[in-house]
Short mmCIF file of C-alpha atoms in Angstrom, two decimals:
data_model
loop_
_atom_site.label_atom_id
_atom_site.label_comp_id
_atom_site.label_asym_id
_atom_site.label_seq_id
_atom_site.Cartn_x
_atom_site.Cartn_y
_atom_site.Cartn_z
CA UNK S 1 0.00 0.00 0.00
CA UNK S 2 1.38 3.55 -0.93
CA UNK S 3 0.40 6.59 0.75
CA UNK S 4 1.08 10.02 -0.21
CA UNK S 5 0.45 13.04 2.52
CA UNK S 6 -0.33 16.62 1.87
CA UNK S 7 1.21 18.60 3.84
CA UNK S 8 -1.76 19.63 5.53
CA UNK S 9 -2.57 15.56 6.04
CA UNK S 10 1.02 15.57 7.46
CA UNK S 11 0.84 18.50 10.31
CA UNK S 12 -2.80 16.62 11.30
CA UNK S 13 -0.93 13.75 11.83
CA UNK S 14 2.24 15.29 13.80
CA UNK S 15 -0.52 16.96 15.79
CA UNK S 16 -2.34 13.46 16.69
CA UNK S 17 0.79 12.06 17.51
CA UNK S 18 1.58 14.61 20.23
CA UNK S 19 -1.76 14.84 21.62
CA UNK S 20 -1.62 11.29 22.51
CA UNK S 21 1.84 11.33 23.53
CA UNK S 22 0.79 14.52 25.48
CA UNK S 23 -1.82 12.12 27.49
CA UNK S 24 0.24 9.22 27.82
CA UNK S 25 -2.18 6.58 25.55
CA UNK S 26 1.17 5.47 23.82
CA UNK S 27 1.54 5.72 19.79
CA UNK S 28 3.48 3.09 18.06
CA UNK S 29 4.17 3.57 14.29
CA UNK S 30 3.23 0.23 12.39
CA UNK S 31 5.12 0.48 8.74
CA UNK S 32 2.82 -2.74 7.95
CA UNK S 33 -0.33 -0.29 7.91
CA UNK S 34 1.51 2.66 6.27
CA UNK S 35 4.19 2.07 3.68
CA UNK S 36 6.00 4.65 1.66
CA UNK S 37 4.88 7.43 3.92
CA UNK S 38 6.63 10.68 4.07
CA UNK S 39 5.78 12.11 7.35
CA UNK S 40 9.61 12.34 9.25
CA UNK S 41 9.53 11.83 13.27
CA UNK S 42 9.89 15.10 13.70
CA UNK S 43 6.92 16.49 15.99
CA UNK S 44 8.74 18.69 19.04
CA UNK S 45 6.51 16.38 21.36
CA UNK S 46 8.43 13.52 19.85
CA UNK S 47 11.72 15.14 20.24
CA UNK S 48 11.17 16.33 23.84
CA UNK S 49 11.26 13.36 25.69
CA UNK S 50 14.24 12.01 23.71
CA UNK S 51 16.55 15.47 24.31
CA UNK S 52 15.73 14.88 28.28
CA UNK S 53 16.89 11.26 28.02
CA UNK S 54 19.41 11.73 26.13
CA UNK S 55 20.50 14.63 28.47
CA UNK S 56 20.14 11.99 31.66
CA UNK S 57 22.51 9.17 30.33
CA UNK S 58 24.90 12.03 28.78
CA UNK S 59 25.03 13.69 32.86
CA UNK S 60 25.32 9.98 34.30
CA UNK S 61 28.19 9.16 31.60
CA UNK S 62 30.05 12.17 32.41
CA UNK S 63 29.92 11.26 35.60
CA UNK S 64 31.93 8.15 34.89
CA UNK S 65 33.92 9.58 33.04
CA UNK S 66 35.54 12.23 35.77
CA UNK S 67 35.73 9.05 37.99
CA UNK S 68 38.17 7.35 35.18
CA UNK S 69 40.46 10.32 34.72
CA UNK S 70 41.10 10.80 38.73
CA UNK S 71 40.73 7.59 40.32
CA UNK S 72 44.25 5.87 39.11
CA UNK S 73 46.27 8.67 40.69
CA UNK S 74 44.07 9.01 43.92
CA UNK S 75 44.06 5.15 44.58
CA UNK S 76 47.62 4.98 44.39
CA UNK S 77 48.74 8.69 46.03
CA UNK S 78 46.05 8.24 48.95
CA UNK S 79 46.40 4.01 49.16
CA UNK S 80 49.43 3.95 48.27
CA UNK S 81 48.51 1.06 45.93
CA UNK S 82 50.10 -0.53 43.21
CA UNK S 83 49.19 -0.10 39.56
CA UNK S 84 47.39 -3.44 39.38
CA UNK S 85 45.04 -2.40 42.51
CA UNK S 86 44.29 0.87 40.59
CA UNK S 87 43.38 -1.02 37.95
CA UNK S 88 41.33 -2.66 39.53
CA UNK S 89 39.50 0.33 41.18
CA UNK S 90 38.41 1.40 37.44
CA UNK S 91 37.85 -2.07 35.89
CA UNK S 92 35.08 -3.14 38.75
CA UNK S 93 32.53 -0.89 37.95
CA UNK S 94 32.26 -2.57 34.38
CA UNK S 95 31.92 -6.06 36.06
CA UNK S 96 28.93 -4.43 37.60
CA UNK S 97 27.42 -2.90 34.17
CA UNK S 98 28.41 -6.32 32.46
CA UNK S 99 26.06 -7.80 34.55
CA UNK S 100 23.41 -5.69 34.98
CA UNK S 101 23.11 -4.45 31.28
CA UNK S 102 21.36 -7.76 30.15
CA UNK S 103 18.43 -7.58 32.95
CA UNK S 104 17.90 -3.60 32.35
CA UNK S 105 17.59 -4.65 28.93
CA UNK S 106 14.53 -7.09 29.41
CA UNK S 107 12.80 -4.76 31.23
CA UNK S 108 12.83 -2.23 28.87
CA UNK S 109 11.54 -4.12 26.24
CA UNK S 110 8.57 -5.07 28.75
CA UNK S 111 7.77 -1.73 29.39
CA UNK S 112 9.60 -0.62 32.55
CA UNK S 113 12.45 1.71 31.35
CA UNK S 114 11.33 4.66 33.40
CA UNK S 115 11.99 2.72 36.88
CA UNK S 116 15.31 1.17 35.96
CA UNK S 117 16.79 4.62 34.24
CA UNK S 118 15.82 6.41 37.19
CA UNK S 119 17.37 3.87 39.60
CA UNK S 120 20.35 4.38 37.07
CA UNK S 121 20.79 8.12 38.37
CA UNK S 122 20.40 7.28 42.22
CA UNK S 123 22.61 4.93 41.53
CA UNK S 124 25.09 6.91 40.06
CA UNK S 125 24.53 9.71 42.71
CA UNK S 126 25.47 7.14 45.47
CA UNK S 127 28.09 5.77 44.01
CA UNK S 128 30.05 9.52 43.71
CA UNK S 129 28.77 9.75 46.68
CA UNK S 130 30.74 6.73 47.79
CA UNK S 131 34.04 8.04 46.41
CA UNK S 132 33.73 11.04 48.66
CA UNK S 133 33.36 9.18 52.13
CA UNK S 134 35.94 5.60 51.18
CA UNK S 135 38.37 5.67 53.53
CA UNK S 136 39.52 2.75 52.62
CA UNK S 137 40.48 1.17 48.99
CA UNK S 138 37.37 -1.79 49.85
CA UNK S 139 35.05 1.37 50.22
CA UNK S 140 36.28 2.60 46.77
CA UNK S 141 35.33 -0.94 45.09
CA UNK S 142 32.00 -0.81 46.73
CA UNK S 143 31.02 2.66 45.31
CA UNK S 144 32.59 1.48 42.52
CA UNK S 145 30.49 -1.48 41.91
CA UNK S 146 27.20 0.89 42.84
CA UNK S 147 27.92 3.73 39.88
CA UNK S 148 28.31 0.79 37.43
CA UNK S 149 25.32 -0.65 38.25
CA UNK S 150 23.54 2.78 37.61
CA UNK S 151 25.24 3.34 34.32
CA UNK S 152 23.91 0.18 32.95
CA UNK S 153 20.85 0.92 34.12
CA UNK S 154 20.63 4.63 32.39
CA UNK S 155 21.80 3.64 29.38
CA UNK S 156 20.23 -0.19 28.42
CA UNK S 157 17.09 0.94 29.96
CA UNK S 158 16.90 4.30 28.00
CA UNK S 159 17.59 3.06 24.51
CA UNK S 160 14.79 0.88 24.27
CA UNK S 161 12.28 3.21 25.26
CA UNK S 162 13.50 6.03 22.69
CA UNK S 163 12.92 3.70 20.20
CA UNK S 164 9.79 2.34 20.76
CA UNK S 165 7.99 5.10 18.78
CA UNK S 166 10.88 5.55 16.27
CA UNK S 167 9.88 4.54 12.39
CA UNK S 168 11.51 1.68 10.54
CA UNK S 169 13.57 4.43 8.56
CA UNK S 170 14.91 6.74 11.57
CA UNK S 171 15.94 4.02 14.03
CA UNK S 172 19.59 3.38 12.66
CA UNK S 173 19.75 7.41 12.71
CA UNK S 174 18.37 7.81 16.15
CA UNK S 175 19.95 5.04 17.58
CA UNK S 176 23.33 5.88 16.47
CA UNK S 177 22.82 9.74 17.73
CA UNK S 178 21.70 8.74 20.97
CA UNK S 179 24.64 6.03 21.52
CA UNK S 180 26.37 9.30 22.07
CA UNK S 181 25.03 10.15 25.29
CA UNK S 182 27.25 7.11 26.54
CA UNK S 183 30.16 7.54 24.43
CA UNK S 184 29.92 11.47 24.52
CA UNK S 185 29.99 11.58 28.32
CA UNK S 186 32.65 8.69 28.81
CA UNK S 187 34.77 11.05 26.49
CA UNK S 188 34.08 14.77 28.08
CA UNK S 189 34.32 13.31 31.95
CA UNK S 190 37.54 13.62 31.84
CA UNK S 191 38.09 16.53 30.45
CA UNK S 192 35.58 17.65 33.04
CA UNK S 193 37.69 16.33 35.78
CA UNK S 194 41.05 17.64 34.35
CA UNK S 195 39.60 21.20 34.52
CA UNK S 196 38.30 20.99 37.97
CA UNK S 197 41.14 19.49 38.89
CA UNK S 198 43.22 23.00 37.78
CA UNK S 199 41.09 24.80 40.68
CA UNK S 200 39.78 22.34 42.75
CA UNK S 201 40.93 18.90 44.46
CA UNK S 202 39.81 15.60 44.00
CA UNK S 203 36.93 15.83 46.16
CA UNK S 204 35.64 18.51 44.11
CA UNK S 205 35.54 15.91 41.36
CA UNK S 206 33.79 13.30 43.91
CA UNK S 207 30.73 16.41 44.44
CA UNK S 208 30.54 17.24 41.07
CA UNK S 209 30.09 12.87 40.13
CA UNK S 210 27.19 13.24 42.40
CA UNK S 211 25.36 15.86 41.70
CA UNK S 212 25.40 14.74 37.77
CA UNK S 213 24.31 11.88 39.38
CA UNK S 214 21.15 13.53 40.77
CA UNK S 215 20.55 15.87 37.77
CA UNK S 216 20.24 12.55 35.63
CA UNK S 217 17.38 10.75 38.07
CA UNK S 218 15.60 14.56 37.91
CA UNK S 219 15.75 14.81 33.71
CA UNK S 220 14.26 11.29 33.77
CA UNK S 221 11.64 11.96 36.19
CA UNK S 222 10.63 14.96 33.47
CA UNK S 223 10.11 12.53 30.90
CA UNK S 224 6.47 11.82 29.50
CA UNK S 225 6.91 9.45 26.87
CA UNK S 226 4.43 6.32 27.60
CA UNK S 227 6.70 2.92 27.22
CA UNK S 228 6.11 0.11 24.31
CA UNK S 229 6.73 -3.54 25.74
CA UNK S 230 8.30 -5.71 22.82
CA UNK S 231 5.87 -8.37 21.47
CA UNK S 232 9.05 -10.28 20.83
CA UNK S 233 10.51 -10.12 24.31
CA UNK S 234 11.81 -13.72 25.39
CA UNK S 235 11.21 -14.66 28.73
CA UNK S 236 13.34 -13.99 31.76
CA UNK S 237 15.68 -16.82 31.80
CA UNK S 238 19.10 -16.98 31.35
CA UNK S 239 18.50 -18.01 27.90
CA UNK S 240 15.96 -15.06 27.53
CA UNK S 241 19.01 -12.93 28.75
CA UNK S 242 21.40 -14.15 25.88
CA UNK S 243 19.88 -13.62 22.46
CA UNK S 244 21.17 -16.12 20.23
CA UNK S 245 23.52 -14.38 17.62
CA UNK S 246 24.63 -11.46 19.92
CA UNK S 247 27.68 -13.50 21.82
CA UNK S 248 29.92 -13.85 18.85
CA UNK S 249 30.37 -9.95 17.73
CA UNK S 250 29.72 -9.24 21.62
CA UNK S 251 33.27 -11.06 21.78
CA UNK S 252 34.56 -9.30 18.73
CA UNK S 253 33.26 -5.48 20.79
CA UNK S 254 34.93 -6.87 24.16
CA UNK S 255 38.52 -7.69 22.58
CA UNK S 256 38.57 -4.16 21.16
CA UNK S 257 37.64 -2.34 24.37
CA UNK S 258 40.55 -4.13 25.74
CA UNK S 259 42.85 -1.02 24.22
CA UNK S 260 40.29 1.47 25.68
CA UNK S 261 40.49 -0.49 29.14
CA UNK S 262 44.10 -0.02 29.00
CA UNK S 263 44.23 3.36 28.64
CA UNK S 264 41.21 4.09 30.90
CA UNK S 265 43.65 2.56 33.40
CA UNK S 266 47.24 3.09 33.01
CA UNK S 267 47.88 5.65 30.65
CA UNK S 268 48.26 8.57 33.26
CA UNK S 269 50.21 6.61 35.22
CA UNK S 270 52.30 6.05 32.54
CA UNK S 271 52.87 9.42 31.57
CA UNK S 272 53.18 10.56 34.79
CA UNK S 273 55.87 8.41 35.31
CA UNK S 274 57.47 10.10 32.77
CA UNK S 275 57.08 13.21 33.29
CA UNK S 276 55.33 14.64 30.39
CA UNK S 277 53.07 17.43 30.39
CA UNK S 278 51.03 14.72 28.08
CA UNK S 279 49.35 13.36 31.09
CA UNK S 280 47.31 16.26 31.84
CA UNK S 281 45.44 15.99 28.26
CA UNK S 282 46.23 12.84 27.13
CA UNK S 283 42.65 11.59 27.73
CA UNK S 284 41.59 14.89 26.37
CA UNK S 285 42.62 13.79 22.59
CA UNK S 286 41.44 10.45 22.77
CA UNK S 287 38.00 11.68 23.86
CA UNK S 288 38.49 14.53 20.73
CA UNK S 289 39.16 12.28 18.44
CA UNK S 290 36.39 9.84 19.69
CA UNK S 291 33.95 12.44 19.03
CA UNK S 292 34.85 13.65 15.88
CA UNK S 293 34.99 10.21 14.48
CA UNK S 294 31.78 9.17 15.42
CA UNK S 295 30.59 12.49 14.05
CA UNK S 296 32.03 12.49 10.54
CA UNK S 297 32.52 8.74 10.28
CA UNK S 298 29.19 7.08 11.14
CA UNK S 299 27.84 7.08 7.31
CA UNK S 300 30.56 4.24 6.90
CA UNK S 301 28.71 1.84 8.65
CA UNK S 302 25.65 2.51 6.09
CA UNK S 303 27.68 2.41 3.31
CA UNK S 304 30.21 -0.52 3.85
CA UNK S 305 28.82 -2.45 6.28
CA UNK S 306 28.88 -2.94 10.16
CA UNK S 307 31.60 -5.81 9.46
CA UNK S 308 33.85 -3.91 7.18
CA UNK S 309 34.00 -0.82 9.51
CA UNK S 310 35.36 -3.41 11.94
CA UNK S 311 38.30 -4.12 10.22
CA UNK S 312 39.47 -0.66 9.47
CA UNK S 313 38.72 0.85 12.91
CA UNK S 314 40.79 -2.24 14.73
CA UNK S 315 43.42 -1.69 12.48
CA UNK S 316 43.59 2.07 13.34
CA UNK S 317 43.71 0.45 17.19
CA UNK S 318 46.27 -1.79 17.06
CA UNK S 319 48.65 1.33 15.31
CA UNK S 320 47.21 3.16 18.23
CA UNK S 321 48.43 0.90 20.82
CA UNK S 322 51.87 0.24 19.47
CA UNK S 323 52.98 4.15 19.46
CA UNK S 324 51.99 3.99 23.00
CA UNK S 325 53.76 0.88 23.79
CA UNK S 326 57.44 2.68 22.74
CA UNK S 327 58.23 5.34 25.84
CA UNK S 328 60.96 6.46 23.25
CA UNK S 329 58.31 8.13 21.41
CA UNK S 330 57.22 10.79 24.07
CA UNK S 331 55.38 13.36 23.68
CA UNK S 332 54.38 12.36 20.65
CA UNK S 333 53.83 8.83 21.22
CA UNK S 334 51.75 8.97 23.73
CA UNK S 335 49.08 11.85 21.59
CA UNK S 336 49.24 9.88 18.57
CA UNK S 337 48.71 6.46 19.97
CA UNK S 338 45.83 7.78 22.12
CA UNK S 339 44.09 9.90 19.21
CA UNK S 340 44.61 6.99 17.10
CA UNK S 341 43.16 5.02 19.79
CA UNK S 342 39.62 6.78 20.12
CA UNK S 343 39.60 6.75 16.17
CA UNK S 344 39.60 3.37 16.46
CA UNK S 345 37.09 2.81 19.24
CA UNK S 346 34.53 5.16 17.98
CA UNK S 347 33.15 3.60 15.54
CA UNK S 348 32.99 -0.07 17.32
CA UNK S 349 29.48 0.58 18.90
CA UNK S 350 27.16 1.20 15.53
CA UNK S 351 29.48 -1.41 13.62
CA UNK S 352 28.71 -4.13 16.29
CA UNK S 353 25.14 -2.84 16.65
CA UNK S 354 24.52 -3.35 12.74
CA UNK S 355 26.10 -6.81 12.67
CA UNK S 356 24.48 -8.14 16.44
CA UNK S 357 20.71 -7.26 15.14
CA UNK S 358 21.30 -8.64 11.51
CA UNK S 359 22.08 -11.52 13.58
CA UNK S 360 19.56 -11.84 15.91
CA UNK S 361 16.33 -10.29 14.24
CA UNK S 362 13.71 -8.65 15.79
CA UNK S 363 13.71 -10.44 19.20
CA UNK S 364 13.88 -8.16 22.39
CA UNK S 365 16.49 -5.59 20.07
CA UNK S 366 16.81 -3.92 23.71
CA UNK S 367 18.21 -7.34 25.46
CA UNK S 368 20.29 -7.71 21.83
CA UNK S 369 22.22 -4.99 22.38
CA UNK S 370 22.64 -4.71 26.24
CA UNK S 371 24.26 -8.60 25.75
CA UNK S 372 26.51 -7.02 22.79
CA UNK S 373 27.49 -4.21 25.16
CA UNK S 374 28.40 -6.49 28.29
CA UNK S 375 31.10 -7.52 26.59
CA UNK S 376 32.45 -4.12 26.04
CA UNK S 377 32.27 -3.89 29.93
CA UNK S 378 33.86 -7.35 30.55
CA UNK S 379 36.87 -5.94 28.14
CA UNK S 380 37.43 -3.08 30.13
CA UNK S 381 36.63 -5.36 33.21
CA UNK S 382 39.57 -7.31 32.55
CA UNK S 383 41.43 -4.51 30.84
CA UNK S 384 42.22 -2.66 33.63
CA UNK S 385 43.74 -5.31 36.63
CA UNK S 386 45.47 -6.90 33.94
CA UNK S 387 47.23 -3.67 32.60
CA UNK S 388 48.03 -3.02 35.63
CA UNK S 389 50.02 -6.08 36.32
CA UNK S 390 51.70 -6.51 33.37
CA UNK S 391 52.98 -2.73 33.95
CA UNK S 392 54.12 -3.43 37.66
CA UNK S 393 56.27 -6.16 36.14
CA UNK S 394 57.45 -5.60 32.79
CA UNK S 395 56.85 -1.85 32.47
CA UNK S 396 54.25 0.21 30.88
CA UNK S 397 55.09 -0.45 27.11
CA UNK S 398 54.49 -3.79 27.38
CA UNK S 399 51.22 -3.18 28.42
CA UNK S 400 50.19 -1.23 25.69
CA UNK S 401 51.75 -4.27 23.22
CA UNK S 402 49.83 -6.77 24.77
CA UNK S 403 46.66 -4.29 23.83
CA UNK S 404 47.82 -4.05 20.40
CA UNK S 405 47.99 -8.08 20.35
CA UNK S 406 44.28 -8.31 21.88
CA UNK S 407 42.91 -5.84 19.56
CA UNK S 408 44.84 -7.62 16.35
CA UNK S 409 42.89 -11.32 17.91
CA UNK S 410 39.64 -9.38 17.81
CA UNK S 411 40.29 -8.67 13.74
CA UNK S 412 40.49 -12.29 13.55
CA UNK S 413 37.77 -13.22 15.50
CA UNK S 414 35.91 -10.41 12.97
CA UNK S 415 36.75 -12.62 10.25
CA UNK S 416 35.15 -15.88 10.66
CA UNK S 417 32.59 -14.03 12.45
CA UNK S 418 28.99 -14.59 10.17
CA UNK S 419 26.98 -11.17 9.72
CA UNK S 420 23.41 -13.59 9.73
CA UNK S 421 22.23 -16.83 11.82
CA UNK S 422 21.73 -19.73 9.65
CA UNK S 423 18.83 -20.36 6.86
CA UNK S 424 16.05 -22.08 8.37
CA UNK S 425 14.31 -20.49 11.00
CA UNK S 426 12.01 -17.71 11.73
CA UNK S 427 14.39 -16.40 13.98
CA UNK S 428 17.06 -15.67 11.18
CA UNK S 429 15.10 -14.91 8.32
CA UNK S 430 13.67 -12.20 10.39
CA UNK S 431 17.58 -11.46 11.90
CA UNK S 432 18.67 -11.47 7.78
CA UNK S 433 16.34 -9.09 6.85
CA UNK S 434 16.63 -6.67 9.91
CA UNK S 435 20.39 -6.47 8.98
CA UNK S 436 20.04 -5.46 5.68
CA UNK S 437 17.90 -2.83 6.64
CA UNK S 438 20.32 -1.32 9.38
CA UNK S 439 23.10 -1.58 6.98
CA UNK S 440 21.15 0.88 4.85
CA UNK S 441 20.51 3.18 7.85
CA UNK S 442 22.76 5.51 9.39
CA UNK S 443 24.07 4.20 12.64
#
């Protein structure tokens, strides 16, 4: 069936669609009823809800963010810990979010994002919270554990419900452009913390975690939007937690935040050890040239393929890594490697999100995704202790080599890796065609 709207037809029908979002009856757009339709999701009453979301995981992501750029430094100049321990301080919290990402998932896709993103922000407000009053390094893995918790929470709750009214054609766009609330606040917290640092002290940082903390649970609470449950949703089992088809380029996404991990955790240590001015902005130009890749480079993923953006961005990784593995470098070294770095990340979220739902159809997508993004946090998880170590014994290059060899196992992995679940079933015809239409989407 083909439709064409006037453009008066068109305003009466953005009007009906806030009115009923206005009194909370719900509005989900069926493409089986209307097909060919020009009418964009573009209604401000549409918008609204999805700026304040967006807004609440962005505050809750900076948040973490500040945490990653100050806690390495503090554990071991308060603690007087080693490397490894420090490590460890940073890596926790994304055993937490591993974790908790697959059940936040479910319940967003039946229906109850609003209570689990606003538990995300409490969540997040006790855990900075929890950095301010440790006085002990056990008290620091405990708040720890707490804030990552609430960022799973914010973000694999929130991405289902934004969605839910989204048509077939804008999802890849709006997906892909709210992914950046995460991303975009992992990269500007520490460039938030590095400037309060200039002025302030570390528990200035600790407030400021809070109160974004709060400010995310209060956006959330403005929200309006009614919730969609999934008709697809599988049940809540530990089977119904792990989509088939979103464990194998989950993997693939978890080897490659293993370089991230790294850096997250030993990076300023590194350069501090040095004594380069680097240190103080290091994380600055990964986080730039994070966000300027995911800006300008997103339209790859539409036009080559989730898959083949995997194996360019890794490679731009693994170069990353090795200019940070040689201290001989500097200066230098250590910009390029982590600029090449965040190139290399940026794009690894909409890549992996094209390939996991061409692989696992139409299924709880919510679920889909918060599986494909536990294994981010399980990189970073192990990422971080491990960095440490190797650093505390063989020195901080060889760290960064053993990234670049992770992140070089994850382009192999990428390889044999299949882009579709095998011919036969429901489940994958729907998972083939669902791919082909994100590939043709921006992510």
């Amino acid at each position: 069936m083909s439709l064409t709207v006037t453009a008066a037809a068109e305003r009466a029908l953005n009007k009906s669609v806030a009115d009923r979002m206005m009194r909370g009856r719900g509005f989900r757009w069926d493409p089986g009823v209307v097909t060919n339709c020009t009418v964009p999701y573009s209604s401000d009453m549409a918008r609204t809800p999805m700026m304040l979301l967006w807004s609440a995981v962005f505050a809750g992501y900076v948040a973490l963010g500040a945490t990653i750029q100050v806690l390495p430094p503090y554990v071991t100049g308060r603690f007087g810990t080693s490397a490894t321990v420090a490590g460890w301080t940073v890596g926790i919290a994304f055993a937490a979010t591993a974790l908790s990402r697959p059940v936040a998932g479910w319940f967003a896709d039946a229906g109850r994002s609003r209570v689990f993103v606003r538990l995300g922000g409490l969540l997040t407000a006790l855990g900075g919270a929890g950095h301010l009053i440790a006085q002990s390094v056990g008290e620091i893995l405990v708040a720890r554990i707490v804030m990552g918790a609430g960022e799973a929470a914010l973000f694999s709750a929130a991405i289902p419900w934004v969605l839910a009214g989204v048509p077939t054609a804008e999802k890849g766009k709006v997906a892909g452009w709210f992914g950046l609330s995460m991303w975009g606040g992992l990269a500007a917290g520490p460039v938030l913390a590095s400037v309060i640092l200039q002025t302030g002290s570390t528990r200035a940082v600790w407030v400021v975690v809070t109160l974004l903390g709060l400010l995310s649970f209060v956006l959330v609470s403005l929200v309006r939007a009614p919730e969609s449950p999934s008709d697809l949703r599988s049940p809540f089992s530990l089977r119904g937690l792990l989509p088939r088809g979103s464990t194998a380029p989950g993997v693939v996404f978890g080897l490659s935040a293993y370089g991230y991990g790294a850096i997250n955790a030993i990076l300023v240590l590194d350069l501090h050890s040095r004594n380069l001015a680097a240190a103080n902005y290091a994380l600055a130009v990964f986080a730039a040239a994070f966000l300027v890749t995911r800006f300008l480079g997103s339209p790859l993923v539409t036009r080559w393929g989730g898959r083949a953006v995997w194996f360019v961005v890794i490679v731009i990784e693994v170069v990353g890594a090795l200019f940070l593995a040689i201290p001989s470098l500097g200066t230098v070294g250590a910009v390029v490697g982590a600029a090449l770095t965040g190139v290399g990340v940026s794009l690894m979220f909409p890549a992996t999100v094209s390939v996991t739902l061409g692989r696992t159809g139409r299924t709880a997508p919510g679920t889909s995704v918060a599986v494909m993004t536990s294994f981010w946090d399980l990189g970073l998880l192990i990422a971080g202790p491990l960095s440490g170590l190797i650093a505390d014994r063989s020195g901080y290059g060889a760290a960064f080599a053993v990234a670049a060899g992770v992140a070089s196992f994850a382009l192999l992995l990428g390889l044999v890796t299949k882009t579709s679940l095998p011919h036969g079933s429901v489940e994958s015809r729907s998972g083939t065609a669902l791919g082909r239409e994100e590939e043709r989407e921006s992510v």
